[in-house]
């Protein structure tokens, strides 16, 4: 199964309001196939899952800032 078909399956199951927000964001920014899949997955995530994603992103940002300051 390829990324585009995964995106299609996920996007089709999203509630209309979330799908519209996701599509609006994709129209605003030029996104590739992988980013479309990521946006669909996040759009379908519940509150707890989004909270974990925010924690992950914060940790990654801190790690990258630390690496760049060590150079």
XYZ file of N, CA and C in Angstrom:
213
model
N 0.846 -1.173 0.000
C 0.000 0.000 0.000
C 0.896 1.242 0.000
N 0.573 2.197 -0.846
C 1.397 3.396 -0.920
C 0.845 4.515 -0.036
N 1.645 5.552 0.145
C 1.294 6.648 1.054
C 0.022 7.353 0.600
N -0.110 7.555 -0.699
C -1.289 8.281 -1.209
C -2.585 7.518 -0.929
N -2.569 6.208 -1.058
C -3.786 5.444 -0.769
C -4.075 5.429 0.731
N -3.032 5.391 1.558
C -3.234 5.506 3.006
C -3.862 6.847 3.352
N -3.323 7.920 2.745
C -3.879 9.251 2.979
C -5.361 9.271 2.599
N -5.690 8.730 1.446
C -7.077 8.730 0.979
C -8.009 8.008 1.940
N -7.578 6.877 2.465
C -8.400 6.118 3.401
C -8.611 6.879 4.707
N -7.554 7.515 5.193
C -7.658 8.259 6.452
C -8.508 9.505 6.261
N -8.229 10.266 5.199
C -8.960 11.509 4.943
C -10.456 11.244 4.762
N -10.800 10.133 4.150
C -12.205 9.802 3.922
C -12.953 9.541 5.230
N -12.249 9.142 6.256
C -12.894 8.816 7.540
C -12.903 9.981 8.533
N -12.267 11.086 8.166
C -12.234 12.229 9.069
C -13.590 12.922 9.128
N -13.941 13.455 10.291
C -15.139 14.293 10.353
C -14.953 15.495 9.421
N -16.036 15.983 8.858
C -15.949 17.038 7.855
C -15.218 18.287 8.355
N -15.477 18.693 9.607
C -14.827 19.905 10.112
C -13.310 19.746 10.182
N -12.844 18.593 10.619
C -11.398 18.357 10.689
C -10.792 18.249 9.300
N -11.517 17.600 8.401
C -11.028 17.463 7.027
C -10.902 18.824 6.359
N -11.864 19.709 6.595
C -11.818 21.039 6.003
C -10.643 21.856 6.536
N -10.388 21.759 7.841
C -9.236 22.457 8.424
C -7.945 21.922 7.818
N -7.843 20.616 7.696
C -6.649 19.997 7.126
C -6.454 20.432 5.676
N -7.503 20.403 4.896
C -7.405 20.789 3.486
C -7.047 22.262 3.334
N -7.580 23.095 4.213
C -7.257 24.521 4.187
C -5.765 24.734 4.439
N -5.221 23.996 5.389
C -3.799 24.091 5.695
C -2.960 23.610 4.517
N -3.392 22.547 3.874
C -2.653 22.024 2.730
C -2.710 23.001 1.563
N -3.813 23.735 1.411
C -3.907 24.742 0.356
C -2.982 25.922 0.633
N -2.837 26.248 1.915
C -2.003 27.388 2.304
C -0.516 27.108 2.111
N -0.108 25.883 2.403
C 1.299 25.501 2.301
C 1.446 24.446 1.222
N 2.578 24.462 0.574
C 2.862 23.450 -0.433
C 3.362 22.200 0.288
N 2.564 21.159 0.319
C 2.929 19.955 1.061
C 3.055 18.773 0.105
N 3.983 17.902 0.449
C 4.191 16.696 -0.337
C 3.346 15.543 0.186
N 3.542 14.403 -0.393
C 2.751 13.218 -0.073
C 2.899 12.789 1.382
N 4.123 12.786 1.878
C 4.354 12.367 3.264
C 3.689 13.329 4.237
N 3.798 14.633 3.963
C 3.176 15.624 4.846
C 1.659 15.514 4.816
N 1.086 15.191 3.669
C -0.374 14.999 3.589
C -0.803 13.859 4.511
N -0.036 12.777 4.519
C -0.347 11.649 5.389
C -0.219 12.048 6.856
N 0.847 12.763 7.198
C 1.047 13.200 8.584
C -0.103 14.098 9.028
N -0.490 15.056 8.180
C -1.591 15.953 8.529
C -2.898 15.190 8.709
N -3.139 14.196 7.881
C -4.358 13.391 8.022
C -4.343 12.611 9.332
N -3.202 12.035 9.673
C -3.102 11.284 10.928
C -3.320 12.187 12.130
N -2.701 13.369 12.117
C -2.866 14.304 13.229
C -4.305 14.802 13.284
N -4.906 15.042 12.134
C -6.304 15.498 12.098
C -7.245 14.466 12.704
N -6.897 13.213 12.578
C -7.735 12.153 13.123
C -7.419 11.785 14.565
N -6.362 12.388 15.108
C -5.933 12.047 16.470
C -6.863 12.663 17.508
N -6.979 11.965 18.627
C -7.786 12.514 19.722
C -6.932 13.453 20.571
N -7.530 14.043 21.592
C -6.842 15.038 22.411
C -5.569 14.477 23.056
N -5.644 13.306 23.590
C -4.486 12.690 24.254
C -3.359 12.434 23.259
N -3.711 11.922 22.100
C -2.704 11.645 21.076
C -2.027 12.938 20.610
N -2.800 14.013 20.440
C -2.211 15.297 20.062
C -1.304 15.841 21.161
N -1.678 15.602 22.411
C -0.842 16.040 23.533
C 0.512 15.326 23.491
N 0.503 14.039 23.244
C 1.752 13.276 23.147
C 2.586 13.777 21.969
N 1.936 14.091 20.860
C 2.660 14.637 19.707
C 3.308 15.983 20.032
N 2.604 16.840 20.772
C 3.180 18.123 21.178
C 4.405 17.920 22.061
N 4.325 16.963 22.980
C 5.481 16.651 23.828
C 6.660 16.162 22.999
N 6.380 15.308 22.039
C 7.421 14.804 21.148
C 8.070 15.953 20.386
N 7.268 16.836 19.824
C 7.793 17.961 19.055
C 8.633 18.892 19.936
N 8.186 19.128 21.155
C 8.947 19.972 22.082
C 10.305 19.352 22.379
N 10.325 18.059 22.637
C 11.588 17.366 22.924
C 12.526 17.390 21.714
N 11.983 17.212 20.534
C 12.803 17.244 19.321
C 13.386 18.641 19.123
N 12.565 19.671 19.325
C 13.053 21.051 19.182
C 14.171 21.337 20.178
N 14.012 20.902 21.425
C 15.055 21.096 22.436
C 16.334 20.380 22.038
N 16.209 19.151 21.559
C 17.362 18.369 21.155
C 18.093 19.048 19.994
N 17.351 19.539 19.012
C 17.970 20.213 17.872
C 18.637 21.517 18.288
N 18.011 22.260 19.205
C 18.610 23.511 19.691
C 19.900 23.223 20.431
N 19.920 22.156 21.216
C 21.114 21.788 21.958
C 22.234 21.384 20.986
N 21.898 20.618 19.956
C 22.900 20.203 18.991
C 23.486 21.401 18.251
N 22.640 22.362 17.890
C 23.141 23.518 17.155
C 23.973 24.446 18.045
N 23.687 24.469 19.339
C 24.475 25.308 20.237
C 25.840 24.680 20.549
N 25.961 23.371 20.369
C 27.221 22.673 20.618
C 28.194 22.861 19.454
N 27.710 23.295 18.315
C 28.579 23.447 17.135
C 29.378 24.702 17.179
